[in-house]
Coordinates of C-alpha atoms in Angstrom, one line a residue:
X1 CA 65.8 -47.4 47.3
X2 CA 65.9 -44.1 45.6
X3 CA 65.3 -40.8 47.2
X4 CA 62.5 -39.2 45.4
X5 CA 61.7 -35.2 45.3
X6 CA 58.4 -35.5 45.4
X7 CA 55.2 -35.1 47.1
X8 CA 53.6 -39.1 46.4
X9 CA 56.3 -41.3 47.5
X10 CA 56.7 -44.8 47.7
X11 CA 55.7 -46.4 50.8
X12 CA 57.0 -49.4 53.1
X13 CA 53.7 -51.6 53.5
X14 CA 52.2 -54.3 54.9
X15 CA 50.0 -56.6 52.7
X16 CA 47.4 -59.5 54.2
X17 CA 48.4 -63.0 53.1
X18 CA 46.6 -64.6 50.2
X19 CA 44.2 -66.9 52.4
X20 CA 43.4 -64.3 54.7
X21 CA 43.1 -61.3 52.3
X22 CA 39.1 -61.1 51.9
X23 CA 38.8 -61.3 56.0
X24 CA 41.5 -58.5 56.4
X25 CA 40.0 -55.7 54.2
X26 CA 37.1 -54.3 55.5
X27 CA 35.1 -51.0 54.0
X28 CA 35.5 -47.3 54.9
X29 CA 34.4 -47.1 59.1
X30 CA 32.1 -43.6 58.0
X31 CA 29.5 -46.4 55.8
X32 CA 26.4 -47.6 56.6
X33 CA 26.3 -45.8 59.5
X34 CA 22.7 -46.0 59.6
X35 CA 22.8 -49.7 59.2
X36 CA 24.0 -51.7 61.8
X37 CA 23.0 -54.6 60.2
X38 CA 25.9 -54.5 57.2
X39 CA 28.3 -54.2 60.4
X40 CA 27.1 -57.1 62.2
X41 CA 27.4 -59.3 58.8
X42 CA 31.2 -57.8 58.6
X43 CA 31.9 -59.0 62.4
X44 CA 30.6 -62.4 62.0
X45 CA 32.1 -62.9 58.4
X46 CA 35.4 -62.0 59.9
X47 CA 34.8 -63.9 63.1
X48 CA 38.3 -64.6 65.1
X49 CA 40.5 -64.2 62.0
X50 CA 42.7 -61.2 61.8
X51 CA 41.2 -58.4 59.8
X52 CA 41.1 -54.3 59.6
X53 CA 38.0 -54.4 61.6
X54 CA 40.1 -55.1 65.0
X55 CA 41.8 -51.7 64.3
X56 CA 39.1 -49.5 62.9
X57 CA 35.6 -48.1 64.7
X58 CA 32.6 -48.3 62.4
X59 CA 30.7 -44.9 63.1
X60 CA 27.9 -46.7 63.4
X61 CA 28.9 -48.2 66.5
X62 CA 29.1 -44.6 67.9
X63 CA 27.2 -43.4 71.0
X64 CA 26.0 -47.4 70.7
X65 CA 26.8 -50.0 73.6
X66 CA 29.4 -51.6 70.8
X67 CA 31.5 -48.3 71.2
X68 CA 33.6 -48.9 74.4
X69 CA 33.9 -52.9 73.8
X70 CA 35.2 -52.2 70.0
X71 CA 37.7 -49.3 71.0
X72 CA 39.1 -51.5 74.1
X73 CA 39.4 -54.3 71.1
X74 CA 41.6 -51.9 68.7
X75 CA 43.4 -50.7 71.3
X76 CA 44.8 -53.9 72.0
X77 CA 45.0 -55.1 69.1
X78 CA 47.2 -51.3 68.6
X79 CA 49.4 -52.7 71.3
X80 CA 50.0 -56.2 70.2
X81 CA 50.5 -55.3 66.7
X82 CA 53.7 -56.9 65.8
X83 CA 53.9 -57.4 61.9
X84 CA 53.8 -60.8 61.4
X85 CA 51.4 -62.7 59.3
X86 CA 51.7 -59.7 56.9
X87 CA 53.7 -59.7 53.8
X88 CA 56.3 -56.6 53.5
X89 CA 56.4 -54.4 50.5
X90 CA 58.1 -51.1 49.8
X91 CA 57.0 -49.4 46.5
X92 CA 53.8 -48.2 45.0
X93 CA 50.9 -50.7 44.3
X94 CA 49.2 -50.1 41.1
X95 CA 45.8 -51.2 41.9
X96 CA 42.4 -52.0 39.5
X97 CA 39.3 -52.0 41.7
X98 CA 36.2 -53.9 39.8
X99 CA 33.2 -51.5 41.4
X100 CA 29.9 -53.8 42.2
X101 CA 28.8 -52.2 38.8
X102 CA 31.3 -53.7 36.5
X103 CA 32.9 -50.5 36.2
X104 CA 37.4 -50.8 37.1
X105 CA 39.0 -47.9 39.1
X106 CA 42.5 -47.4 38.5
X107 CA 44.6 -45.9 41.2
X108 CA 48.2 -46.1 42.8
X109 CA 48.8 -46.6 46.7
X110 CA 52.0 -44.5 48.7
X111 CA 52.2 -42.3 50.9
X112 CA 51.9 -37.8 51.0
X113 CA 54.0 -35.6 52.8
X114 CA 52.0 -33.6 55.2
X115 CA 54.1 -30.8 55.0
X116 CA 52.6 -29.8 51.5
X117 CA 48.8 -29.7 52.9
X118 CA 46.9 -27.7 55.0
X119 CA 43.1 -28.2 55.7
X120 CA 42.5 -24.6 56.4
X121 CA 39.8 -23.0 54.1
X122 CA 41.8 -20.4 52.3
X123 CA 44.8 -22.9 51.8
X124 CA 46.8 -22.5 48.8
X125 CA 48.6 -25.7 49.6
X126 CA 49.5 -28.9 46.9
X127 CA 47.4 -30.9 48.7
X128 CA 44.0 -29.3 49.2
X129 CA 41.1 -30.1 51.1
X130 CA 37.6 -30.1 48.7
X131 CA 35.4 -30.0 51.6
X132 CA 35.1 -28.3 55.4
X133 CA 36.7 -29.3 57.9
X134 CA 34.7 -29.8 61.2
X135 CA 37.3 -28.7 63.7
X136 CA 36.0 -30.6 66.3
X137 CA 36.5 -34.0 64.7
X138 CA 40.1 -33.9 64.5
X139 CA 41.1 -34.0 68.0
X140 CA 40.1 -37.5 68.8
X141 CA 41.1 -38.9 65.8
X142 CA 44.0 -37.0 66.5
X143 CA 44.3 -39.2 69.4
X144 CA 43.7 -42.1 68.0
X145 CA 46.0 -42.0 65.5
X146 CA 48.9 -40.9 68.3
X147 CA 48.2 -44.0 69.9
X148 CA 48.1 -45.8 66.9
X149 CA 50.9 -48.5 65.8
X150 CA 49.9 -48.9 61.9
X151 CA 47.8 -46.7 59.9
X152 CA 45.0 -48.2 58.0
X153 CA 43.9 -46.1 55.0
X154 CA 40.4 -45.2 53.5
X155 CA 42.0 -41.7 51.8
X156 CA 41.2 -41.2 48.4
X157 CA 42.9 -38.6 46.7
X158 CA 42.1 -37.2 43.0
X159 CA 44.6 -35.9 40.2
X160 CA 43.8 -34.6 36.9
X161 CA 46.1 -36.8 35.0
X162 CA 45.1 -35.7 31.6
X163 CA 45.4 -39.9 30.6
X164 CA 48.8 -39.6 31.4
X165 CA 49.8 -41.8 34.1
X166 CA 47.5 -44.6 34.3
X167 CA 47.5 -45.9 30.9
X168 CA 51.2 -46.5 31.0
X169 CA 50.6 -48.4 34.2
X170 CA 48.1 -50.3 32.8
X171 CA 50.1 -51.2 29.4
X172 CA 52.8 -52.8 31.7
X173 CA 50.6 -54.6 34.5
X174 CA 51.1 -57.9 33.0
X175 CA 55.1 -57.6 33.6
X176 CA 54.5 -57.1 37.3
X177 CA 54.3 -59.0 40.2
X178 CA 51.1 -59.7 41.7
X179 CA 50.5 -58.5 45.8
X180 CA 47.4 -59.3 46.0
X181 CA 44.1 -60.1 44.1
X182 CA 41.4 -60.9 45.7
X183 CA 37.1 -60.3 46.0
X184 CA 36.0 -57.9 48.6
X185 CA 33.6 -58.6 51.1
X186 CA 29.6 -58.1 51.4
X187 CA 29.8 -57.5 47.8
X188 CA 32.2 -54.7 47.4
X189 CA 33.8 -56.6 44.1
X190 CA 36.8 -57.1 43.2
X191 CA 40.8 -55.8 44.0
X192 CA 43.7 -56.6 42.5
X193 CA 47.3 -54.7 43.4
X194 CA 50.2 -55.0 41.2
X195 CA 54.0 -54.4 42.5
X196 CA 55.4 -51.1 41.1
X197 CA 59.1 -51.3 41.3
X198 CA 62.8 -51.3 40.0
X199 CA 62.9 -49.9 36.7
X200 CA 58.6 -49.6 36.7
X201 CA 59.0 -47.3 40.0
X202 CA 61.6 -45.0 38.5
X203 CA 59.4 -44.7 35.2
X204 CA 56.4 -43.7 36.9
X205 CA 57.9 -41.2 39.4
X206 CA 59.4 -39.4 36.9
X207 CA 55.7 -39.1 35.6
X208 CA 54.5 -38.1 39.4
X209 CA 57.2 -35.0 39.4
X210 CA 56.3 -34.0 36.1
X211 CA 52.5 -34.0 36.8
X212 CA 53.4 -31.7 40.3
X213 CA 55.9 -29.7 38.5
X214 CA 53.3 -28.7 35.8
X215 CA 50.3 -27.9 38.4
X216 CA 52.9 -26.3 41.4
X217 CA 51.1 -23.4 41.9
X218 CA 47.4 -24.6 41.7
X219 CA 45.7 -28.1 43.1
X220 CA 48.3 -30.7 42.6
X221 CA 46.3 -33.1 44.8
X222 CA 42.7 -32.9 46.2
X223 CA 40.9 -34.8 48.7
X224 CA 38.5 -37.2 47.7
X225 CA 37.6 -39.6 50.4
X226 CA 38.8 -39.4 53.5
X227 CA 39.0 -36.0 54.6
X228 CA 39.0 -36.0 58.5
X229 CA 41.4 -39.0 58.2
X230 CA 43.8 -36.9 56.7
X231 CA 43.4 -33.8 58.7
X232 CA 43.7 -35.9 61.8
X233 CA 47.3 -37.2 60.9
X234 CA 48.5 -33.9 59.5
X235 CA 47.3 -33.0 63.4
X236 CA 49.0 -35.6 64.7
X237 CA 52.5 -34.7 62.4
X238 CA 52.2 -31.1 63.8
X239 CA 51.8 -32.0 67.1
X240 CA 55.0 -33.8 67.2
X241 CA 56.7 -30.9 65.3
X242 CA 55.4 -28.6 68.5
X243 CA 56.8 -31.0 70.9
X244 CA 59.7 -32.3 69.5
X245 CA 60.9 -29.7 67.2
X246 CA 60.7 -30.0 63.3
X247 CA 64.2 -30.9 62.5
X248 CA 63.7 -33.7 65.3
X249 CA 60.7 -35.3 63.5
X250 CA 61.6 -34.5 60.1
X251 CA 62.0 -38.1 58.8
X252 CA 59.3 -39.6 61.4
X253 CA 57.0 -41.9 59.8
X254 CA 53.7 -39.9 61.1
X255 CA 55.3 -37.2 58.5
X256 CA 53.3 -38.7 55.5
X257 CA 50.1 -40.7 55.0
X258 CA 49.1 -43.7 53.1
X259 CA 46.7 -43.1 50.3
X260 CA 45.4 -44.0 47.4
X261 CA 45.6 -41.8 44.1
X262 CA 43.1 -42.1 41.5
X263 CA 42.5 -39.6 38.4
X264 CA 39.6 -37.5 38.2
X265 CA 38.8 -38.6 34.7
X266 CA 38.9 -42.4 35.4
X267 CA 35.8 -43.5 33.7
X268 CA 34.7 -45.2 36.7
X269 CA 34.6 -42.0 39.0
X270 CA 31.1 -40.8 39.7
X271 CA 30.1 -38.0 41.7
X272 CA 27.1 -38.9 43.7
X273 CA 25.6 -36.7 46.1
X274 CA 25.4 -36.8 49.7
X275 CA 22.1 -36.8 51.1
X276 CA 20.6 -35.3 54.2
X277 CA 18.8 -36.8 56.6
X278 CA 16.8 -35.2 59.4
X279 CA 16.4 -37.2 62.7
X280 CA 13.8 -37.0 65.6
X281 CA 12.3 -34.2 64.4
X282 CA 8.7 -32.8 63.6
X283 CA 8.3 -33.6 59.7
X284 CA 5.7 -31.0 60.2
X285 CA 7.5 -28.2 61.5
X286 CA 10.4 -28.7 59.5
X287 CA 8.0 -28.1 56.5
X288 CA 6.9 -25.1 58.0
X289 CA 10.3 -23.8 58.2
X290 CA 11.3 -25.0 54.9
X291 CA 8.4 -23.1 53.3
X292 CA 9.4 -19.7 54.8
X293 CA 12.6 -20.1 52.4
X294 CA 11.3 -21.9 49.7
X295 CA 8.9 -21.7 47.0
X296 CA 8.2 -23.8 43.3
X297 CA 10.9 -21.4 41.3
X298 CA 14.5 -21.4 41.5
X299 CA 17.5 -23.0 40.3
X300 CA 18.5 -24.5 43.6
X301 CA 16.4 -27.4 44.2
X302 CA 15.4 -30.2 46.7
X303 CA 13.7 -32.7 47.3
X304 CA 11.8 -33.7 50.7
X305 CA 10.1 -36.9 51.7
X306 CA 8.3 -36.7 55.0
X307 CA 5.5 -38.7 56.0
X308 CA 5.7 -40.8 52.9
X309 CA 5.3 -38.3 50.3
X310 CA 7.8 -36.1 48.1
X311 CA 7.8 -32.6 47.7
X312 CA 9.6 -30.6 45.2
X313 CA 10.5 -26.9 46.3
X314 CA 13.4 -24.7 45.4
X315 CA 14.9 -22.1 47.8
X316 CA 14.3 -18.8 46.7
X317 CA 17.2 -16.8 48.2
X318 CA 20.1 -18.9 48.2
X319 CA 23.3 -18.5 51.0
X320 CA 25.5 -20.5 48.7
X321 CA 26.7 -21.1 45.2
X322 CA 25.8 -25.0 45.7
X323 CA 22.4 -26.4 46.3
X324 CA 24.0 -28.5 49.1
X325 CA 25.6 -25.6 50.6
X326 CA 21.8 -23.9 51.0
X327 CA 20.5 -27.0 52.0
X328 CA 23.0 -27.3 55.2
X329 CA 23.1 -23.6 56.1
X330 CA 19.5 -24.7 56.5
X331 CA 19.8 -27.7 59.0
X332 CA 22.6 -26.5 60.6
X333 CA 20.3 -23.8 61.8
X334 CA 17.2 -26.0 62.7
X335 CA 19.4 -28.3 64.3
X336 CA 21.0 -25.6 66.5
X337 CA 17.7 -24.4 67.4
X338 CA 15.9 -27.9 67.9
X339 CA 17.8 -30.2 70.3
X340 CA 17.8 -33.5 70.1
X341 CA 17.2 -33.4 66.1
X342 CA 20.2 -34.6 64.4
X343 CA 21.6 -35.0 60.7
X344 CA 22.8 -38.1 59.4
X345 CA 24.5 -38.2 55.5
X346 CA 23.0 -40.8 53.5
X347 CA 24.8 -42.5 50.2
X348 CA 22.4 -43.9 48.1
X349 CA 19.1 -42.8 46.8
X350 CA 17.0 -46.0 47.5
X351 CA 18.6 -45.9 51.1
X352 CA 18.1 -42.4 51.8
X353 CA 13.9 -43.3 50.6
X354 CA 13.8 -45.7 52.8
X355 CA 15.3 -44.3 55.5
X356 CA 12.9 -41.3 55.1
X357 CA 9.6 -43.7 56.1
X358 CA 10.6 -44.0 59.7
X359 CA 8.9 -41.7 61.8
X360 CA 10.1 -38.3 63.2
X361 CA 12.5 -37.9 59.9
X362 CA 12.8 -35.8 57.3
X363 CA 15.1 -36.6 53.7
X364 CA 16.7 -34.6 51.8
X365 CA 17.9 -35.3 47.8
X366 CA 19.3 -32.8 45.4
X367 CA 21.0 -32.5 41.9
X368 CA 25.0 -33.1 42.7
X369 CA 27.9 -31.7 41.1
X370 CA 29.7 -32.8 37.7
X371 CA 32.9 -33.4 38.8
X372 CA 34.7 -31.3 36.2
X373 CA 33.5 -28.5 38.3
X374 CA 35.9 -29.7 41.4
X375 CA 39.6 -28.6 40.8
X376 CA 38.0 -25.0 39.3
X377 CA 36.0 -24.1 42.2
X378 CA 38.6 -25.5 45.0
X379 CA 41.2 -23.3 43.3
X380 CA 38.9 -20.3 43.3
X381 CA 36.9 -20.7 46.3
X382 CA 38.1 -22.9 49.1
X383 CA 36.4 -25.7 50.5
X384 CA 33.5 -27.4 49.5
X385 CA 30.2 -27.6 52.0
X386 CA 31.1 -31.3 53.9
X387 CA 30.1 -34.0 52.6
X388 CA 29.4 -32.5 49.2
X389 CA 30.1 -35.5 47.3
X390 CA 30.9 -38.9 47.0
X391 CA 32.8 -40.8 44.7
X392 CA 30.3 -43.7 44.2
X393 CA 28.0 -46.0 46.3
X394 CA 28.6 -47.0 49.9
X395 CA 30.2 -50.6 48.7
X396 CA 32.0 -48.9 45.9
X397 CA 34.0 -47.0 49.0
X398 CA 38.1 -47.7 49.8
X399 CA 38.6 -51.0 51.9
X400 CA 41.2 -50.9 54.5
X401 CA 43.5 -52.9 53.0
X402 CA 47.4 -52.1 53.0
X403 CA 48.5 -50.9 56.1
X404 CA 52.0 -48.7 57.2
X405 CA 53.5 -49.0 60.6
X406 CA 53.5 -45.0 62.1
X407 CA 54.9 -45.3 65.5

């Protein structure tokens, strides 16, 4: 195959068979993590077949008696991963994801090289992270991934295609070969994934170098989903660097990542916020706190429901540019004062309302932001607050779907 100078490259995969294909790909591990419920319908759907949920932990089953059991399950299923059953590919999948809503996401699946990002909050890298990194995350992920035989992606990234790239995919779909086409499970619609190849592949990598040439300098690439995921394998990568020496590991697999590129004017793409929500906590005094930087005037505002009832407030001095930003300078300082209380970060306005009517918890919704605003403000002030954003619904998230052997 052709070498290409690029950043997005093609990517040797591994695809499920046809009759095994809705069993295999299983949604992002960091959704419904407040509802176990979704995750015991995934494990019984799946049942003995193989599938991405043998190789991924649901968040949910954190700090939960499922933990231990499920991590002793992926890492045997790490050990005795072998390949077969899966169908080989080595290109770029051109792929058309039918949301729940109707709505078609158009996006391309390789792999990045980890030597043109850097998660660091200043970082004027190609590849740029759009919102904080929590340090602490990344070192066992880290490990996990080190441990890992295939890598199993959720990581979104966004482009600012200017209607470049995907419509010429799109004109020549119907001349390519089909890898997979299937319906997602526990409603998460519909995926099909064309072959991008031969001749196709050359086309559309010339369009990939001319799209970094003419934004080298600026974003070129910026995270989407999938942030920690990403951070933990460029961890990983320089780990191996440190211990090996970079000229050693220069053409190891951990070196890039499987993705999935989308363009941030895909009709499809909505920015929803990411809720707050405030657990085992005194609705009461968390009011009380609120109130001391709050009031009914300003342009930041929030909306809390406590106790079964919604009040509207805006905070009146504002520590960030972004209403979310206030809002989690704010719990991260009732949290650190109030053990035991803990935040959880809700997708979904109806879920985040009903979440709210348990007792001892607070929720939080707010305005989000368009997301013309995102390449701008990454290029001119860093990182975004964490979990700023998300692009779309919980069952509108990446499936696990194509894997890439990394060891």
């Amino acid at each position: 195959m052709h070498t290409y100078k690029t950043i997005f490259t093609p990517a040797e995969m591994l695809i499920p068979q046809k009759d095994n294909a809705e069993r295999w790909a299983v949604i992002a591990c960091d959704q419904f993590t407040s509802e176990m419920s979704y995750w015991n319908e995934c494990a019984s759907f799946v049942g003995t077949f193989p599938s991405a949920y043998g190789y991924i932990l649901p968040e949910a089953y954190l700090t939960t008696e499922k933990e231990a059991a499920h991590n002793a399950k992926i890492r045997t299923n790490m050990e005795n991963f072998d390949g077969k059953g899966m169908i080989p590919f080595d290109g770029i999948v051109y792929l058309e994801r039918t949301l729940p809503d109707g709505s078609v996401r158009h996006g391309i699946v390789g792999k990045l090289d980890l030597e043109a990002y850097s998660y660091a909050k200043d970082s004027a890298s190609p590849i740029r992270a759009t919102e904080a990194t929590v340090l602490e995350r990344i070192p066992p992920r880290c490990k996990v991934r080190s441990e890992a035989a295939i890598e199993l992606p959720h990581i979104l990234i966004l482009i600012e295609d200017k209607k470049k790239l995907f419509p010429a995919l799109a004109a020549e779909k119907d001349a390519m070969d089909t890898l997979y086409d299937f319906d997602l499970m526990l409603g998460g619609g519909h995926v099909h994934g064309y072959a991008v190849k031969d001749e196709k592949l050359d086309a559309l990598m010339e369009l990939i170098a001319a799209y970094e040439a003419e934004n080298a300098g600026g974003v070129v690439y910026a995270m989407g989903d999938g942030n920690h995921s990403l951070a933990a394998a460029k961890a990983h990568y320089e780990n191996l660097k440190a211990a090996h020496g970079a000229d050693a590991v220069k053409d190891h697999p951990a070196r890039w990542a499987l993705c999935e590129i989308t363009s941030l004017e895909d009709e499809s793409l909505v920015f929803e916020p990411i809720y707050r929500l405030l657990i085992n906590c005194d609705p009461a005094d968390v009011l009380r706190e609120l109130t001391a930087v709050t009031g009914d005037a300003g342009e930041q505002k929030i909306h809390v429901i406590a106790d079964g009832q919604t009040k509207d407030i805006a905070f009146t001095s504002p520590t960030h540019a972004l209403t979310v930003g206030t809002l989690q300078n704010f719990i991260d300082a009732y949290c650190a004062a109030h053990p035991g209380v803990t935040c959880d970060y809700i997708h979904g306005d109806d879920t985040l309302r009903q979440l709210a009517e348990n007792e001892n918890t607070v929720g939080f919704l707010f305005d989000g932001m368009d997301k013309g605003e995102l390449f701008p403000y990454v290029d001119a002030h860093g990182t975004l607050p964490r979990k700023t954003f998300s692009m779309g619904e919980a069952k509108s998230k990446r499936y696990y779907l194509e894997a890439r052997v990394i060891r």
